[in-house]
Coordinates of C-alpha atoms in Angstrom, one line a residue:
X471 CA 75.9 89.7 89.1
X472 CA 75.9 88.7 92.8
X473 CA 75.1 91.1 95.8
X474 CA 77.9 92.3 97.9
X475 CA 76.8 90.0 100.6
X476 CA 76.8 87.0 98.2
X477 CA 80.4 88.0 97.1
X478 CA 81.7 88.6 100.8
X479 CA 80.3 85.1 101.8
X480 CA 81.9 83.3 98.8
X481 CA 85.1 85.1 99.6
X482 CA 85.3 84.0 103.1
X483 CA 85.6 86.1 106.4
X484 CA 89.5 86.3 106.1
X485 CA 89.3 87.2 102.6
X486 CA 86.2 89.6 103.0
X487 CA 88.2 91.5 105.8
X488 CA 90.9 92.2 103.8
X489 CA 89.3 92.9 100.5
X490 CA 87.4 95.5 102.9
X491 CA 90.7 97.2 103.7
X492 CA 90.8 95.5 107.1
X493 CA 94.1 93.7 106.6
X494 CA 95.5 92.2 109.9
X495 CA 99.2 93.6 108.9
X496 CA 99.7 97.0 110.7
X497 CA 102.0 98.7 108.5
X498 CA 100.6 100.7 105.5
X499 CA 97.5 102.5 105.3
X500 CA 95.2 102.0 102.4
X501 CA 93.7 105.6 102.6
X502 CA 96.6 106.5 101.0
X503 CA 95.6 105.4 97.8
X504 CA 94.9 108.1 95.3
X505 CA 91.2 108.7 95.1
X506 CA 91.9 110.9 91.9
X507 CA 92.4 107.8 89.4
X508 CA 88.8 107.2 88.5
X509 CA 88.5 103.7 87.2
X510 CA 85.6 103.8 84.8
X511 CA 83.0 100.8 84.6
X512 CA 84.1 98.2 82.2
X513 CA 87.9 98.3 82.8
X514 CA 87.6 95.2 84.9
X515 CA 85.6 92.7 82.7
X516 CA 83.5 90.2 84.1
X517 CA 84.8 86.4 83.3
X518 CA 82.7 83.4 82.9
X519 CA 83.3 80.9 85.8
X520 CA 84.8 77.5 85.0
X521 CA 82.8 74.2 85.5
X522 CA 82.0 73.3 89.1
X523 CA 84.7 71.1 90.5
X524 CA 82.1 68.9 92.2
X525 CA 82.0 65.4 89.9
X526 CA 78.6 64.8 89.7
X527 CA 75.4 66.9 88.8
X528 CA 73.6 68.3 91.9
X529 CA 69.9 66.9 91.5
X530 CA 67.3 70.1 91.3
X531 CA 65.0 68.5 93.4
X532 CA 67.0 69.4 96.5
X533 CA 66.8 73.1 95.7
X534 CA 62.9 72.3 94.7
X535 CA 62.4 70.9 98.3
X536 CA 63.9 74.2 100.0
X537 CA 61.7 76.5 98.1
X538 CA 58.6 74.3 98.7
X539 CA 59.3 74.3 102.4
X540 CA 60.1 78.2 102.5
X541 CA 56.8 78.6 100.9
X542 CA 54.9 76.5 103.3
X543 CA 56.3 78.2 106.3
X544 CA 55.8 82.0 104.5
X545 CA 52.1 80.7 104.0
X546 CA 51.5 80.6 107.6
X547 CA 52.6 84.3 108.3
X548 CA 49.8 86.7 107.3
X549 CA 51.3 89.8 104.8
X550 CA 49.7 92.1 107.2
X551 CA 50.0 90.5 110.7
X552 CA 47.6 91.7 113.6
X553 CA 49.9 92.4 116.5
X554 CA 49.4 95.0 119.1
X555 CA 52.9 96.3 119.0
X556 CA 52.9 98.0 115.9
X557 CA 56.6 98.2 115.7
X558 CA 57.0 94.5 115.6
X559 CA 54.3 94.3 113.6
X560 CA 55.8 96.6 111.0
X561 CA 59.2 94.8 111.3
X562 CA 57.6 91.5 110.6
X563 CA 55.9 92.6 107.5
X564 CA 59.1 93.7 106.4
X565 CA 60.9 90.9 107.0
X566 CA 58.0 88.5 105.4
X567 CA 58.2 90.8 102.2
X568 CA 62.1 90.7 102.0
X569 CA 61.6 86.6 102.4
X570 CA 59.2 86.4 99.4
X571 CA 62.2 86.1 97.0
X572 CA 61.2 82.3 96.1
X573 CA 60.6 83.0 92.4
X574 CA 63.9 84.6 92.1
X575 CA 67.0 81.8 91.0
X576 CA 70.0 82.5 92.9
X577 CA 72.9 84.1 90.8
X578 CA 75.9 81.9 92.0
X579 CA 77.8 80.3 89.3
X580 CA 78.0 76.8 90.7
X581 CA 74.7 74.5 92.0
X582 CA 76.2 73.9 95.6
X583 CA 76.6 77.7 96.0
X584 CA 72.9 78.1 94.9
X585 CA 72.1 75.3 97.5
X586 CA 73.4 77.2 100.2
X587 CA 71.3 80.4 99.2
X588 CA 68.2 78.1 99.4
X589 CA 68.9 76.9 102.6
X590 CA 69.3 80.6 103.7
X591 CA 66.0 81.6 102.0
X592 CA 64.3 78.8 103.7
X593 CA 65.7 79.5 107.1
X594 CA 64.9 83.5 106.5
X595 CA 61.2 81.9 106.0
X596 CA 61.5 79.9 109.3
X597 CA 62.7 83.0 111.1
X598 CA 59.6 85.2 109.9
X599 CA 57.2 82.2 111.2
X600 CA 58.7 81.7 114.6
X601 CA 58.9 85.3 115.3
X602 CA 55.4 85.9 114.3
X603 CA 54.3 83.1 116.6
X604 CA 56.2 84.4 119.4
X605 CA 54.8 87.9 119.1
X606 CA 51.4 86.2 119.0
X607 CA 51.8 84.5 122.4
X608 CA 52.9 81.0 121.1
X609 CA 55.9 79.4 122.9
X610 CA 57.9 77.0 120.4
X611 CA 60.8 76.7 122.7
X612 CA 60.3 73.1 123.7
X613 CA 59.8 71.9 120.1
X614 CA 63.0 73.7 119.0
X615 CA 64.8 71.9 121.7
X616 CA 63.6 68.6 120.8
X617 CA 64.5 69.3 117.3
X618 CA 67.9 70.1 117.9
X619 CA 68.3 67.0 120.1
X620 CA 66.8 64.7 117.0
X621 CA 69.1 66.5 114.7
X622 CA 72.2 65.8 116.9
X623 CA 71.5 62.3 117.1
X624 CA 71.1 62.1 113.0
X625 CA 74.2 63.9 112.4
X626 CA 76.1 61.8 114.9
X627 CA 74.6 58.7 113.4
X628 CA 75.3 59.9 109.7
X629 CA 78.9 61.1 110.5
X630 CA 79.9 57.7 112.1
X631 CA 78.9 55.6 109.2
X632 CA 80.6 58.0 106.6
X633 CA 83.3 56.3 104.8
X634 CA 84.4 58.4 101.7
X635 CA 83.6 56.2 99.0
X636 CA 85.1 57.1 95.5
X637 CA 86.4 55.7 92.4
X638 CA 89.7 57.4 93.5
X639 CA 91.7 59.4 96.2
X640 CA 91.6 62.2 93.8
X641 CA 88.0 62.2 93.2
X642 CA 87.3 61.5 97.0
X643 CA 88.6 64.9 97.6
X644 CA 86.2 66.9 95.2
X645 CA 83.1 64.6 95.8
X646 CA 83.4 64.7 100.0
X647 CA 84.8 68.2 100.5
X648 CA 81.5 69.7 100.1
X649 CA 80.0 67.3 102.6
X650 CA 82.4 67.8 105.1
X651 CA 81.6 71.4 104.7
X652 CA 77.9 70.7 105.3
X653 CA 78.3 68.5 108.6
X654 CA 80.8 71.2 110.1
X655 CA 78.0 73.7 109.4
X656 CA 75.4 71.4 110.7
X657 CA 77.4 70.9 113.8
X658 CA 77.9 74.5 114.5
X659 CA 74.2 75.6 113.8
X660 CA 73.1 73.1 116.4
X661 CA 74.9 74.8 119.5
X662 CA 72.1 76.1 121.9
X663 CA 73.8 79.7 121.5
X664 CA 71.8 82.0 121.1
X665 CA 69.1 80.0 122.3
X666 CA 65.3 80.6 122.3
X667 CA 64.2 83.2 124.8
X668 CA 62.4 82.6 128.0
X669 CA 59.7 85.1 127.1
X670 CA 59.4 84.6 123.6
X671 CA 56.6 87.3 123.6
X672 CA 59.3 90.1 124.7
X673 CA 61.6 88.9 122.3
X674 CA 59.9 87.6 119.2
X675 CA 63.0 88.1 116.8
X676 CA 65.3 86.3 119.1
X677 CA 62.8 83.5 118.9
X678 CA 62.9 83.7 115.1
X679 CA 66.7 83.5 115.1
X680 CA 66.7 80.5 117.1
X681 CA 64.2 78.9 115.1
X682 CA 66.2 79.9 112.0
X683 CA 69.5 78.3 113.1
X684 CA 67.6 74.8 113.5
X685 CA 65.9 75.2 110.1
X686 CA 69.0 76.0 108.4
X687 CA 70.8 72.8 110.3
X688 CA 68.0 70.6 109.2
X689 CA 68.3 71.7 105.6
X690 CA 72.3 71.5 105.6
X691 CA 72.2 67.7 107.0
X692 CA 69.4 66.9 104.6
X693 CA 71.7 68.1 101.7
X694 CA 74.5 66.2 103.0
X695 CA 72.3 63.2 102.7
X696 CA 71.1 63.6 99.6
X697 CA 74.2 64.6 98.0
X698 CA 76.0 61.5 99.3
X699 CA 73.1 59.5 97.9
X700 CA 73.3 61.0 94.5
X701 CA 77.3 60.6 94.3
X702 CA 76.8 57.0 95.4
X703 CA 73.9 56.2 92.9
X704 CA 76.4 57.1 90.2
X705 CA 79.4 55.2 91.9
X706 CA 77.5 52.2 93.1
X707 CA 80.7 49.9 93.7
X708 CA 83.2 52.7 94.6
X709 CA 85.7 51.5 97.5
X710 CA 86.2 53.4 100.7
X711 CA 89.0 56.1 100.5
X712 CA 89.4 57.2 104.1
X713 CA 92.7 55.6 104.8
X714 CA 94.3 56.9 101.6
X715 CA 92.8 60.3 102.0
X716 CA 94.2 60.6 105.6
X717 CA 97.7 59.5 104.1
X718 CA 97.6 62.0 101.4
X719 CA 96.6 64.8 103.8
X720 CA 99.4 63.5 105.9
X721 CA 102.0 64.1 103.4
X722 CA 100.5 67.2 102.0
X723 CA 100.5 68.6 105.6
X724 CA 104.3 67.9 105.8
X725 CA 104.9 69.8 102.8
X726 CA 102.9 72.7 103.8
X727 CA 105.0 73.1 106.7
X728 CA 108.1 73.0 104.8
X729 CA 107.1 75.3 102.2
X730 CA 105.6 78.0 104.6
X731 CA 108.9 77.9 106.5
X732 CA 110.7 79.3 103.4
X733 CA 108.8 82.8 103.5
X734 CA 108.1 82.6 107.5
X735 CA 110.4 86.1 107.6
X736 CA 107.7 87.8 105.5
X737 CA 104.8 86.7 107.6
X738 CA 103.3 88.0 110.8
X739 CA 105.3 91.4 110.2
X740 CA 104.7 94.6 112.2
X741 CA 106.9 96.4 109.6
X742 CA 107.6 96.3 105.9
X743 CA 110.3 93.9 105.2
X744 CA 111.6 95.9 102.2
X745 CA 114.1 98.7 102.1
X746 CA 111.7 100.9 100.1
X747 CA 108.5 102.7 100.9
X748 CA 105.5 101.1 99.5
X749 CA 102.8 103.4 100.8
X750 CA 100.2 104.1 98.4
X751 CA 101.6 101.7 95.7
X752 CA 99.8 98.7 94.3
X753 CA 102.9 96.6 96.0
X754 CA 101.8 97.5 99.2
X755 CA 98.4 95.9 98.6
X756 CA 99.9 92.9 96.9
X757 CA 102.3 91.9 99.5
X758 CA 99.5 92.4 102.3
X759 CA 97.3 90.1 100.5
X760 CA 99.8 87.6 99.8
X761 CA 101.2 87.4 103.2
X762 CA 97.9 87.1 104.9
X763 CA 96.6 84.5 102.4
X764 CA 99.6 82.2 103.2
X765 CA 98.8 82.6 106.9
X766 CA 95.4 82.2 106.7
X767 CA 95.4 79.1 104.4
X768 CA 98.0 77.4 106.1
X769 CA 95.8 77.6 109.5
X770 CA 93.1 76.0 107.3
X771 CA 95.2 73.1 106.7
X772 CA 95.6 72.5 110.6
X773 CA 92.0 73.2 111.6
X774 CA 90.4 70.9 108.9
X775 CA 92.8 68.1 110.1
X776 CA 92.0 68.7 113.6
X777 CA 88.3 68.6 112.7
X778 CA 88.6 65.4 110.6
X779 CA 87.7 67.1 107.3
X780 CA 90.6 65.5 105.4
X781 CA 89.1 66.4 101.9
X782 CA 89.0 69.9 102.7
X783 CA 92.5 69.7 104.4
X784 CA 93.8 68.4 100.8
X785 CA 92.3 71.3 98.8
X786 CA 93.4 74.1 101.6
X787 CA 97.1 72.4 101.1
X788 CA 97.2 72.9 97.6
X789 CA 95.8 76.6 98.3
X790 CA 98.6 77.1 100.5
X791 CA 101.3 75.6 98.3
X792 CA 99.8 78.1 95.5
X793 CA 99.9 81.1 97.7
X794 CA 103.5 80.4 98.9
X795 CA 104.8 80.4 95.3
X796 CA 102.9 83.2 94.6
X797 CA 104.1 85.3 97.7
X798 CA 107.9 84.3 96.4
X799 CA 106.9 86.1 93.0
X800 CA 105.6 88.8 95.2
X801 CA 108.8 89.2 97.1
X802 CA 110.7 89.1 93.9
X803 CA 108.6 91.5 91.8
X804 CA 108.8 94.0 94.6
X805 CA 112.6 93.7 95.0
X806 CA 113.1 94.1 91.2
X807 CA 110.7 97.3 91.7
X808 CA 107.6 95.9 89.9
X809 CA 104.3 97.0 91.0
X810 CA 105.9 100.3 92.3
X811 CA 105.0 102.4 89.1
X812 CA 102.0 105.0 89.7
X813 CA 98.7 103.3 89.1
X814 CA 96.5 104.5 85.9
X815 CA 93.3 103.2 84.2
X816 CA 95.6 101.7 81.7
X817 CA 97.8 99.7 84.5
X818 CA 94.6 98.5 86.0
X819 CA 93.3 97.4 82.6
X820 CA 96.5 95.7 81.8
X821 CA 96.6 93.8 85.1
X822 CA 93.1 92.7 84.6
X823 CA 93.9 91.1 81.5
X824 CA 96.7 89.1 82.8
X825 CA 94.9 87.8 85.7
X826 CA 91.9 87.0 83.0
X827 CA 94.5 84.8 81.3
X828 CA 96.1 83.2 84.2
X829 CA 92.4 82.0 85.4
X830 CA 91.9 81.0 81.8
X831 CA 95.2 79.0 81.7
X832 CA 94.1 77.0 84.8
X833 CA 91.0 75.5 83.0
X834 CA 93.4 74.2 80.4
X835 CA 95.4 72.1 82.8
X836 CA 95.0 68.3 82.8
X837 CA 94.0 68.4 86.5
X838 CA 90.9 70.6 85.9
X839 CA 88.6 69.8 88.4
X840 CA 91.0 69.8 91.2
X841 CA 93.0 72.8 89.9
X842 CA 89.5 74.8 89.9
X843 CA 88.7 73.9 93.4
X844 CA 92.2 75.0 94.5
X845 CA 91.7 78.5 92.2
X846 CA 88.5 79.3 93.7
X847 CA 89.6 81.9 96.3
X848 CA 90.9 84.3 93.4
X849 CA 87.7 83.6 91.3
X850 CA 86.1 85.3 94.1
X851 CA 88.7 88.0 94.3
X852 CA 88.3 88.9 90.9
X853 CA 84.6 88.8 90.9
X854 CA 84.7 91.3 93.7
X855 CA 86.9 93.5 92.0
X856 CA 84.4 93.9 89.0
X857 CA 81.9 94.7 91.6
X858 CA 84.0 97.3 93.0
X859 CA 84.6 98.9 89.7
X860 CA 80.9 98.7 88.9
X861 CA 79.6 100.3 91.7
X862 CA 82.5 102.8 92.2
X863 CA 83.9 101.6 95.5
X864 CA 87.2 101.2 94.4
X865 CA 90.7 102.7 95.2
X866 CA 92.8 102.4 92.1
X867 CA 96.4 101.0 93.8
X868 CA 94.3 98.5 96.1
X869 CA 92.4 97.2 93.1
X870 CA 95.4 96.8 90.9
X871 CA 97.1 94.9 93.8
X872 CA 94.3 92.5 94.3
X873 CA 94.2 92.1 90.4
X874 CA 98.0 91.3 90.5
X875 CA 97.5 88.8 93.4
X876 CA 95.0 86.9 91.3
X877 CA 97.1 86.6 88.5
X878 CA 100.4 85.5 90.4
X879 CA 98.1 83.1 92.5
X880 CA 96.7 81.6 89.4
X881 CA 99.6 81.1 87.8
X882 CA 100.9 79.1 90.8
X883 CA 98.0 76.9 90.8
X884 CA 99.0 74.2 88.2
X885 CA 102.0 73.3 89.5
X886 CA 100.6 73.3 93.0
X887 CA 97.6 71.1 91.9
X888 CA 100.3 68.6 90.3
X889 CA 101.8 68.2 93.5
X890 CA 98.6 67.7 95.1
X891 CA 97.8 64.9 92.8
X892 CA 101.2 63.2 92.8
X893 CA 100.5 62.6 96.6
X894 CA 96.8 61.4 96.0
X895 CA 97.8 59.0 93.5
X896 CA 100.8 57.7 95.9
X897 CA 98.1 57.2 98.6
X898 CA 96.1 55.1 96.1
X899 CA 98.8 52.8 95.7

């Protein structure tokens, strides 16, 4: 089972905020959920995640290199650092101990996500070393600035030559979307803010944070290179799919705008659009989640396209189409007074089972890998629900609303995926 931090990272910022009860919709108050409905552990059973949508095996040597680099960094920091400032010494010792998780394998279900965890551990090790060096009078500022400039040049060169080679445009989406993520993440981490402090001895942990950003940026760019090489080694004669990917993204962007307009009257509301009071019901949570996801995912399509991430824009388009269809089902269900009944342990269990069945059905479709990429957000939502029940952090109505959203979204995924595949295949000619 993942930690809460790992789960929130997998869900994403917007999803995590809503799961934590911080929906941007102003109407409704989740504190009205009945805390007397005790949902026992085991009511929401864990599920096996489907196979990763990434079309090749991620080389184990990549994570091994991160582990080795992290170990080398930590080896230069004494377990009991001798520093005049005892508070700094104690904090450093504590941070070093936390960074010493290099023999533990990440629990993330997919290899690409495990790589992300390894990059984070490598960054933590760099943070500890840089903070230690700053606290003992060393100034790594010039070296960090130099490394940032070098990485920016390397990033620019790599991105300029990127050609999205793949056997088909459908496969290009799955193979290159993770690399787009890595390049975007590298670019963000190479910003100079927060920078290395002018007086590192007085701010050793700021020095550590600056070093961590650069270390993770280097690891992220390296992963992008190695994943691209591994993919092309297995697809040596694959043609470039850049133009067909843009064409498919254009078609899907138009479809998203048109489809979103069909539910626009239910988005961005300052009050409930329904005649009856939903306060404290599973329907309240379900509608909030559905409306927010449609808004967020539609914005993702636009932002990915603006950033030149056309593979991710295609996946986001598929997710938006599924979310809109699920929102329609929510609206119809609430109007027919579904999801309004009192929440009980049995009703939570039944909703969880329907969510499991819907997720399992996605795996059985002919568009398996792409469907898995599109259903990914609610896999995380379901897993977080398991966590909440296990650790007694749930309100029953909110929990049932989230599980109902998993079901309705997952049921919409096969049709949304088929629509996306048709546009991708047309782009191939």
